[in-house]
Structure formats: C-alpha cells, structure tokens
Coordinates of N, CA and C in Angstrom, one line a residue:
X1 N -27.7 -5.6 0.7 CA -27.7 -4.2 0.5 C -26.7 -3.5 1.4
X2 N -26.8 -4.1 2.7 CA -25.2 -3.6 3.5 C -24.5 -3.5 2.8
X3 N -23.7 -4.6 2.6 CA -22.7 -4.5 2.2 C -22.3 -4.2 0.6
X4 N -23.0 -4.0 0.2 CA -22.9 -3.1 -1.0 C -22.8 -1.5 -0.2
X5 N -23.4 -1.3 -0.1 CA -23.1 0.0 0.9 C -21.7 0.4 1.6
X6 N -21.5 -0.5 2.1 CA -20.1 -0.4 3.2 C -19.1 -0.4 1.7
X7 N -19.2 -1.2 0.6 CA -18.1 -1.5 -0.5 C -18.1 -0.1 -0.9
X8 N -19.3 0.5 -1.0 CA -19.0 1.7 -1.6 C -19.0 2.8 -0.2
X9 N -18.9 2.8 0.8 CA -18.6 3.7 1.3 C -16.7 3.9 1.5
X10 N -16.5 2.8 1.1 CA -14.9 2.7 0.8 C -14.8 3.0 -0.2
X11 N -15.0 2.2 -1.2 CA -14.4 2.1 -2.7 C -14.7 3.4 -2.8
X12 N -15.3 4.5 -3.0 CA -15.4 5.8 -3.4 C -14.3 6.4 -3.4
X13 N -14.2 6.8 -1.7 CA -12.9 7.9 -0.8 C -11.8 6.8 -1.9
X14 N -12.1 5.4 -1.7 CA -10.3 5.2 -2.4 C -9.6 5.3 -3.7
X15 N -11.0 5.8 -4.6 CA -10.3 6.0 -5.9 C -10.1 7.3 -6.1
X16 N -10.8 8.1 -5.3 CA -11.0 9.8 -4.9 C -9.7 10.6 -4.1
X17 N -9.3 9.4 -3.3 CA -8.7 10.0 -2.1 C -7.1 9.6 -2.6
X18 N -6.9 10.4 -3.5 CA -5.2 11.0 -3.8 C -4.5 11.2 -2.8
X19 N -3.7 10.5 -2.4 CA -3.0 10.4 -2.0 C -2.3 9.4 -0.9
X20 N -3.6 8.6 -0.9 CA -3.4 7.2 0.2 C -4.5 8.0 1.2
X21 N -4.7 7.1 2.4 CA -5.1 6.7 3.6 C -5.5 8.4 4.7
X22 N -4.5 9.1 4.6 CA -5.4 10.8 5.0 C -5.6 11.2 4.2
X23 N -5.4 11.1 2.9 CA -6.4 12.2 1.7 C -7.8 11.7 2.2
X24 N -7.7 10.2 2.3 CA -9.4 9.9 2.0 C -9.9 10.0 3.1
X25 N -9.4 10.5 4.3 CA -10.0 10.5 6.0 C -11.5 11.2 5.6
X26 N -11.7 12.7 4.7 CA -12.6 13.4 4.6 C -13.7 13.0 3.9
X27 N -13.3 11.9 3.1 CA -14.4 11.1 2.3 C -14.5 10.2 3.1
X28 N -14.2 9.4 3.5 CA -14.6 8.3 4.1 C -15.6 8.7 5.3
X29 N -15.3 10.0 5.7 CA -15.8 10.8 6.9 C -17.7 10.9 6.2
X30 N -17.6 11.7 5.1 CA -18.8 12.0 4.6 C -19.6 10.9 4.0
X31 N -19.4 9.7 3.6 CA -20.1 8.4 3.7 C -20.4 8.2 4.7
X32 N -19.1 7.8 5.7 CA -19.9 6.8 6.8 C -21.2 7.8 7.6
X33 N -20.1 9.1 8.1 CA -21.5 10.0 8.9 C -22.6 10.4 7.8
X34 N -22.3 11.3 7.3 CA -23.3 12.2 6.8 C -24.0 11.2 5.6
X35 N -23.8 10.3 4.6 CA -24.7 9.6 3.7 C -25.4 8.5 4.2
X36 N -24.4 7.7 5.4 CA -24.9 6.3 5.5 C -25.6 6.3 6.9
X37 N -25.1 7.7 7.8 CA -25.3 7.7 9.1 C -25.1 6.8 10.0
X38 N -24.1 6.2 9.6 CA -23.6 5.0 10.7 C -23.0 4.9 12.1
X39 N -22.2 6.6 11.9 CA -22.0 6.4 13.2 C -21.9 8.6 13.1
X40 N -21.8 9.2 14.3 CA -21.7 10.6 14.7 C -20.6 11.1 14.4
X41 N -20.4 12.3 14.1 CA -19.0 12.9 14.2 C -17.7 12.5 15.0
X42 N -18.2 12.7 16.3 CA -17.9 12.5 17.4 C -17.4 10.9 17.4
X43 N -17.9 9.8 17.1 CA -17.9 8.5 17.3 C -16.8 8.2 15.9
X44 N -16.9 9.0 14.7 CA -15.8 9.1 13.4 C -14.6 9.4 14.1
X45 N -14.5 10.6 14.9 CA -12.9 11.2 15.3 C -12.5 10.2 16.8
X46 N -13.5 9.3 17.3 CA -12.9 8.2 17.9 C -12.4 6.9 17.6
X47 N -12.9 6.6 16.3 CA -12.6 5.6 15.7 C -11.0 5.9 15.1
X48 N -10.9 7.7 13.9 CA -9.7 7.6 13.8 C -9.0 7.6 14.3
X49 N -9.2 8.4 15.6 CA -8.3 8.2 16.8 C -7.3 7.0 17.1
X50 N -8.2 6.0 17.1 CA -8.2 4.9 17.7 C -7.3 3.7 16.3
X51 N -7.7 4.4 15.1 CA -6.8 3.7 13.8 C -5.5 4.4 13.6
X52 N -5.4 5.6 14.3 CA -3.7 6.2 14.4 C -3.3 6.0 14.8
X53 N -3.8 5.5 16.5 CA -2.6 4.9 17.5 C -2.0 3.5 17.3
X54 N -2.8 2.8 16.4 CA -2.4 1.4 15.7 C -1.3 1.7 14.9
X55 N -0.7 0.5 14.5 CA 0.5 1.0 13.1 C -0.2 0.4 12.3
X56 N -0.4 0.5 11.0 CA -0.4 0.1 9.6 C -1.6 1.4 8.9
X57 N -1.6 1.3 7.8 CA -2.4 2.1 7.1 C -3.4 2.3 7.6
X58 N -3.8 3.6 7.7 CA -4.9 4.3 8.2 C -6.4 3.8 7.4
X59 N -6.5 4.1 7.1 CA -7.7 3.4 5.6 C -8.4 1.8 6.1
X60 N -7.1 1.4 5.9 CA -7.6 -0.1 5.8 C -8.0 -0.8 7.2
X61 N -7.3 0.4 8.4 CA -7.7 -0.1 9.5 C -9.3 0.4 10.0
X62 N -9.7 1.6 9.8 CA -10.9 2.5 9.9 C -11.9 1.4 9.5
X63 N -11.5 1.4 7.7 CA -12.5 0.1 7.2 C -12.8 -1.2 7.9
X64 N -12.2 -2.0 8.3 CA -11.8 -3.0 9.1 C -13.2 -2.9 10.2
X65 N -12.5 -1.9 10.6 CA -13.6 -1.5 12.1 C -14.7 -0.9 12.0
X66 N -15.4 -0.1 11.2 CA -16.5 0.4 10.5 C -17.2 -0.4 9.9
X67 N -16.6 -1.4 9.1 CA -17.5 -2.9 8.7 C -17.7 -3.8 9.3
X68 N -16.8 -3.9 10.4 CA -17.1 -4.9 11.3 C -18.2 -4.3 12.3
X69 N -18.2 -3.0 12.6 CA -19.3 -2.6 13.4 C -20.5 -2.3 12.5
X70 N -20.9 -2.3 11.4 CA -22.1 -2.4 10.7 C -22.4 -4.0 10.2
X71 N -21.4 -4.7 9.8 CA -22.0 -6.0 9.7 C -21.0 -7.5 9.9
X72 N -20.3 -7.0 11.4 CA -19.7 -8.0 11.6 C -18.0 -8.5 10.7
X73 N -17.8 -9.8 10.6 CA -16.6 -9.8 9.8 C -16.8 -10.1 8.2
X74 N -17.5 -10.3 7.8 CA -18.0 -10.2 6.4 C -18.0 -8.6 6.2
X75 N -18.7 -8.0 7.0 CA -18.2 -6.3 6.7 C -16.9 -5.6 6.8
X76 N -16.2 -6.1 7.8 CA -14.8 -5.8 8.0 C -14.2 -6.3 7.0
X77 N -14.5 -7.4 6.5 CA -13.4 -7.9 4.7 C -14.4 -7.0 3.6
X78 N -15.3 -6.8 3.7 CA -15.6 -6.3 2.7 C -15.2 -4.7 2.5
X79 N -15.4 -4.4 4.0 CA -14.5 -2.9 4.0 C -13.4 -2.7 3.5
X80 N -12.5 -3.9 4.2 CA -11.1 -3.6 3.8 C -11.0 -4.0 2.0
X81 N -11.4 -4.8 1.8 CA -11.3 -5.1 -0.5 C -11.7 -4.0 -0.2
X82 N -12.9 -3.1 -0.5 CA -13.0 -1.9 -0.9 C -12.2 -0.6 -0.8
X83 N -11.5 -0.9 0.2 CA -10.3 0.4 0.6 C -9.0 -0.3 -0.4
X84 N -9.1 -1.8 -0.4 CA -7.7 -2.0 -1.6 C -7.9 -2.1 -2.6
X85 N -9.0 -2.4 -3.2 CA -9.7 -2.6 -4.2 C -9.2 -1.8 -5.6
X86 N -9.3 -0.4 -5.2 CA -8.9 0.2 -6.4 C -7.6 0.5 -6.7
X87 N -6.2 0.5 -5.8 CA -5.0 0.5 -5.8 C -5.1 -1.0 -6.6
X88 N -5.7 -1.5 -6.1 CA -5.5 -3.1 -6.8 C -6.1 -3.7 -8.1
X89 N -6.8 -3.2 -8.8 CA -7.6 -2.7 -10.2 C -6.5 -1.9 -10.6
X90 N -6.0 -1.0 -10.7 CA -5.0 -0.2 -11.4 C -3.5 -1.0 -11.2
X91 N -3.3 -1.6 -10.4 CA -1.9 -2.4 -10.7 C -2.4 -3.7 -11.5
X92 N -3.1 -4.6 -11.5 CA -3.9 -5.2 -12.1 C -3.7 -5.2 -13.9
X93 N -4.0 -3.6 -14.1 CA -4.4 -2.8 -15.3 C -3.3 -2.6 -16.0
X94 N -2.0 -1.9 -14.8 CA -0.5 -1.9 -15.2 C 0.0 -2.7 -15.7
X95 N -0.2 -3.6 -14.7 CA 1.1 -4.9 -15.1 C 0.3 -5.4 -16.4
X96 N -1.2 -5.6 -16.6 CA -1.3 -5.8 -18.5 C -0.6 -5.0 -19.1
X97 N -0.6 -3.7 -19.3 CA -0.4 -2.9 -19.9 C 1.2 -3.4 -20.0
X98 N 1.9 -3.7 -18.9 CA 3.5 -3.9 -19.1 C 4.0 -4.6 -19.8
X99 N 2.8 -5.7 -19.5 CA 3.3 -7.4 -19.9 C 3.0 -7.3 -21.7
X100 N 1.9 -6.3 -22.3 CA 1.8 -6.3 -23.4 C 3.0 -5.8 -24.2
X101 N 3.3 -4.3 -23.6 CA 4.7 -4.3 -24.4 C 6.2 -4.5 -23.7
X102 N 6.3 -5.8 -22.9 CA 7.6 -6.2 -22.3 C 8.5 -6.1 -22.9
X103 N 8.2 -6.2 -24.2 CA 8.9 -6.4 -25.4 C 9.7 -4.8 -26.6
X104 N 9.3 -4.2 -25.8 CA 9.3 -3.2 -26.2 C 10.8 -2.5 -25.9
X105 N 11.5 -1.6 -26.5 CA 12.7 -0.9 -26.4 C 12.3 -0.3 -25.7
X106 N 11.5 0.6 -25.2 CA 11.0 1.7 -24.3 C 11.0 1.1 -23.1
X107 N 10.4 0.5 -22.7 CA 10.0 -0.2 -21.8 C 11.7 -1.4 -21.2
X108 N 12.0 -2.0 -22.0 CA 13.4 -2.3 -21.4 C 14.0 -1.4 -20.9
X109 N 14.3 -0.2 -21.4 CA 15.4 1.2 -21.0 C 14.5 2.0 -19.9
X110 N 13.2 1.6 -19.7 CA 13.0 2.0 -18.6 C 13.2 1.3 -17.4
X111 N 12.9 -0.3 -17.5 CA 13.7 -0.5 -15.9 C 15.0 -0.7 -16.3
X112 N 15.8 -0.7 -17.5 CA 17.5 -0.7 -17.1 C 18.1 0.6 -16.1
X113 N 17.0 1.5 -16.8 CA 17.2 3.0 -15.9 C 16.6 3.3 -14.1
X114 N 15.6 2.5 -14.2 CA 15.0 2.5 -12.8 C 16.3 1.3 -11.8
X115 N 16.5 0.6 -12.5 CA 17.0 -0.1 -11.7 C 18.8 -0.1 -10.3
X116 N 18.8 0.8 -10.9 CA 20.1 1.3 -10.4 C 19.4 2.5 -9.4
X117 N 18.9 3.0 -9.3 CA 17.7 3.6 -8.4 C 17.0 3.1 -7.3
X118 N 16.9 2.0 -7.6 CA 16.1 0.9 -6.4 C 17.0 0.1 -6.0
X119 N 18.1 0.0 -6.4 CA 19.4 -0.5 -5.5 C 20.2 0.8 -4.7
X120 N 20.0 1.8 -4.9 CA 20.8 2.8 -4.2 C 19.7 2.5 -2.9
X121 N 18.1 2.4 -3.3 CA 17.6 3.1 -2.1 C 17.8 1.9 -1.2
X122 N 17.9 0.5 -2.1 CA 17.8 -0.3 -1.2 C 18.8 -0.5 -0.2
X123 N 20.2 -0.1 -1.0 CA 21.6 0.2 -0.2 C 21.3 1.1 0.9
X124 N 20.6 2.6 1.3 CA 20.2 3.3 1.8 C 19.7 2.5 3.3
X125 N 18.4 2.0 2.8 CA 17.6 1.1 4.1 C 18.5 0.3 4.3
X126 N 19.4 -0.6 4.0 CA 19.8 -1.7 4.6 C 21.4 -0.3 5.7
X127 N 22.0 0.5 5.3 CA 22.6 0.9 5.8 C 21.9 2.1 7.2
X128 N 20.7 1.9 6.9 CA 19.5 2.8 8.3 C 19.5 1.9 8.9
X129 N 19.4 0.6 8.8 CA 19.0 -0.6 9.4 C 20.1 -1.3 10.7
X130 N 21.4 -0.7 9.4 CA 22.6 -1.5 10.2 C 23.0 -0.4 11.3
X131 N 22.7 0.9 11.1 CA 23.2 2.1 11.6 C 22.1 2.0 13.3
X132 N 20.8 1.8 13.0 CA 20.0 1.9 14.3 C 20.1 0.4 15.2
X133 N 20.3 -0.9 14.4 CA 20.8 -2.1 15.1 C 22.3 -1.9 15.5
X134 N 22.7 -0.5 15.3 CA 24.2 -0.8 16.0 C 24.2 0.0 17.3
X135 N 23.3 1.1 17.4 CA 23.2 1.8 18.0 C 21.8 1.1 19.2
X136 N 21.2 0.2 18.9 CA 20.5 -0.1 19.3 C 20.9 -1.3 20.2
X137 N 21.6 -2.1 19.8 CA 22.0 -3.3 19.8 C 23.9 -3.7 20.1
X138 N 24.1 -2.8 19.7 CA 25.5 -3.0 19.9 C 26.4 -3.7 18.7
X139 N 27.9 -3.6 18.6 CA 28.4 -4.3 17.4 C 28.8 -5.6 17.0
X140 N 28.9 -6.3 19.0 CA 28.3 -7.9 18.9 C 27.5 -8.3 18.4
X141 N 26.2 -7.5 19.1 CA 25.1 -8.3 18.5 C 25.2 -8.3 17.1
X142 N 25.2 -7.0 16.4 CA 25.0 -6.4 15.2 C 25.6 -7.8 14.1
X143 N 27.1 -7.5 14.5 CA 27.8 -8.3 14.0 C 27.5 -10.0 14.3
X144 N 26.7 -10.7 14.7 CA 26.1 -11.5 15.4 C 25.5 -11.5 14.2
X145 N 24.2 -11.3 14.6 CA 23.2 -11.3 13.2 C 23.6 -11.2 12.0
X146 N 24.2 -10.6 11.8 CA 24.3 -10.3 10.1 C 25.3 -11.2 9.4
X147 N 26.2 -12.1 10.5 CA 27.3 -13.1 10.1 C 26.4 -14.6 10.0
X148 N 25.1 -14.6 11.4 CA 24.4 -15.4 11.2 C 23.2 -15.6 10.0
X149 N 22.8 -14.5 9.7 CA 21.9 -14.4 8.5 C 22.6 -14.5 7.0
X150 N 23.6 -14.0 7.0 CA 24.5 -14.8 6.0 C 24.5 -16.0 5.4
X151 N 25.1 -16.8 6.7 CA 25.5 -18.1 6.9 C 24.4 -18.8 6.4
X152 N 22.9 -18.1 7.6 CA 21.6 -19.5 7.1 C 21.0 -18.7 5.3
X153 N 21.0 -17.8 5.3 CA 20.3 -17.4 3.6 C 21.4 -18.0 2.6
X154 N 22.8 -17.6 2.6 CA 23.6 -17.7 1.3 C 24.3 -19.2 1.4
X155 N 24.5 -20.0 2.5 CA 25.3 -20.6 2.5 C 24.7 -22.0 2.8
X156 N 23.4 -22.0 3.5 CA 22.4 -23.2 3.8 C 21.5 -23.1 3.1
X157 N 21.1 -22.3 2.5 CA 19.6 -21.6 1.7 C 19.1 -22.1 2.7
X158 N 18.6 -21.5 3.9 CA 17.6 -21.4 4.3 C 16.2 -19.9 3.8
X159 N 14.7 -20.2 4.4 CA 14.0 -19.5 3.7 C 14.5 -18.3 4.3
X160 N 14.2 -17.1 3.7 CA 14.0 -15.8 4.2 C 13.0 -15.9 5.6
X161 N 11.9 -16.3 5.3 CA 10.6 -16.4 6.6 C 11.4 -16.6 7.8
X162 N 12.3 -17.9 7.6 CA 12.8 -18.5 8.7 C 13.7 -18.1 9.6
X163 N 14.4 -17.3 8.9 CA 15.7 -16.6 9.3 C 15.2 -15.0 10.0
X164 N 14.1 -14.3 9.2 CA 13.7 -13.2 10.2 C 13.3 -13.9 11.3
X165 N 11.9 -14.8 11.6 CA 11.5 -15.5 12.7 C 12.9 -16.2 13.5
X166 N 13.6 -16.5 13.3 CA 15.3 -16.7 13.8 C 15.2 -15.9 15.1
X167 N 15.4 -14.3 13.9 CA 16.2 -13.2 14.5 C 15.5 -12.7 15.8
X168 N 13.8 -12.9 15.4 CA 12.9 -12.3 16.2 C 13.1 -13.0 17.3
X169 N 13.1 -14.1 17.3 CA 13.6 -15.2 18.4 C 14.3 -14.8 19.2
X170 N 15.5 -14.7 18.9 CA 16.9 -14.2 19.2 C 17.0 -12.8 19.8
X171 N 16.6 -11.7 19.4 CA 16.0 -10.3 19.6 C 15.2 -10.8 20.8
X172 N 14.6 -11.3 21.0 CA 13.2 -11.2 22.2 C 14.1 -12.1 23.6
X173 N 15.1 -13.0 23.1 CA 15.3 -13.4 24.4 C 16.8 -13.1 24.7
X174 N 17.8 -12.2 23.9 CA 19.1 -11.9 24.2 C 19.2 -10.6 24.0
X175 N 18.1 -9.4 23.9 CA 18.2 -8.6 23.4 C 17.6 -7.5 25.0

C-alpha cells in the first residue's frame, strides 16, 4: 500500500504539473504534507532546498529522497518511475502515433521542416561550447581537443563514450 501511495503521490503532480519539475513543486507539496503526511512543511522546504542545490531535475531528485525516506530504495525507484512515468506514457503514445503514419506526406514535411532547425540549434551549442572552452581553456588546449576528438571519432571510429571519458581525463589532469 506504500508504495502505491508514494506512485501516486508523484504520478499525480506529474501529469498535473505543466510545466516540468517547479510547476509540480505545489503538488507534490500537497501530497507528501497535507494528504500523506509524511513529512512537515518545514521538513518539505528542506528537502527542496536541498534538491536545488543538487544539479539535475528538481522532481526526480525530491522523489528519489521522499521515497527513499518513506520506504527505503524500492521507494526511491518507485518515486522516481512515477515522476517519469507520465512524460514517458505520452512519448511512448507519440512515437505510435508517428510510427503509424511515418508514411504519411504530412508527417515527412514535417521533419524535412524541423530539421534544419535542430541543426541551427545544434550549430549554436557546439559554437557556446567552443566559445566558453576557449575562454576557459585557452586556444591550445581548445585546439588540442577538438583536433584530438576528430582524429579518435572520424578517423579511428572510436566510441563517442570513450572519447568524452578521454577528455574528462585529460581536463582533470592538464587542465
């Protein structure tokens, strides 16, 4: 019965909570305190406290730790599926929906059209990327890395995995 409980004190706020991870702070707020009484007001705004100063999604980290403190790490996964759960049911739902008419004229001219859009943006990040590792890093290094990541992706196929873990390498002891 926990954890049916903890599923839905997530799954709720996350099909409710438009907008991602702070829409649903106020729902997730009125489950855990006020329906499930799991934990105080007070003990709510130290937890989120404590999930903002972390990086990654606000949601999934709250859940994480609110299930783990009501029933251990079966609660903490169960928290967390329930905070993804329903983003993940509706892509799920999409991608049938896409795959059914793949075939479709509409649906071709819509990613012919999206696609030149997701290469701009992607041109965008890779030139923020190069712009803060130059500034960061210098145009040795800069130019360092990106002659060596070349080399190991296009010209050795090596994996992508391998070549970030490379860099991180490389970054942590010449950087």
């Amino acid at each position: 019965m926990l954890y049916w409980q903890i599923f839905l004190a997530f799954f709720i706020p996350g099909i409710l909570g438009y907008g991602g991870g702070p829409a649903s702070i106020p729902l997730v707020e009125n489950e855990v305190v006020d329906r499930y009484e799991w934990m105080s007001t007070q003990e709510f705004s130290e937890v989120l406290a404590l999930g903002n100063a972390l990086p990654g999604p606000i949601a999934t980290k709250m859940a994480g730790y609110i299930g783990y403190a009501q029933a251990g790490w079966i609660g903490a996964f169960v928290g967390i599926f329930a905070t993804v759960a329903p983003s993940l049911l509706l892509m799920i739902i999409l991608l049938k929906i896409l795959m059914k008419y793949k075939d479709s004229d509409k649906v071709k001219r819509m990613t012919i059209t999206v696609r030149p859009a997701i290469a701009v943006l992607l041109g965008v990040m890779a030139y923020q990327f190069f712009v803060s590792s130059y500034q960061g890093a210098g145009i040795l290094q800069t130019t360092l890395l990106i002659a060596a990541s070349y080399l190991f992706l296009e010209r050795l196929r090596i994996h992508p995995a391998f070549v970030i873990a490379g860099a991180l390498v490389y970054g942590g002891i010449f950087l």
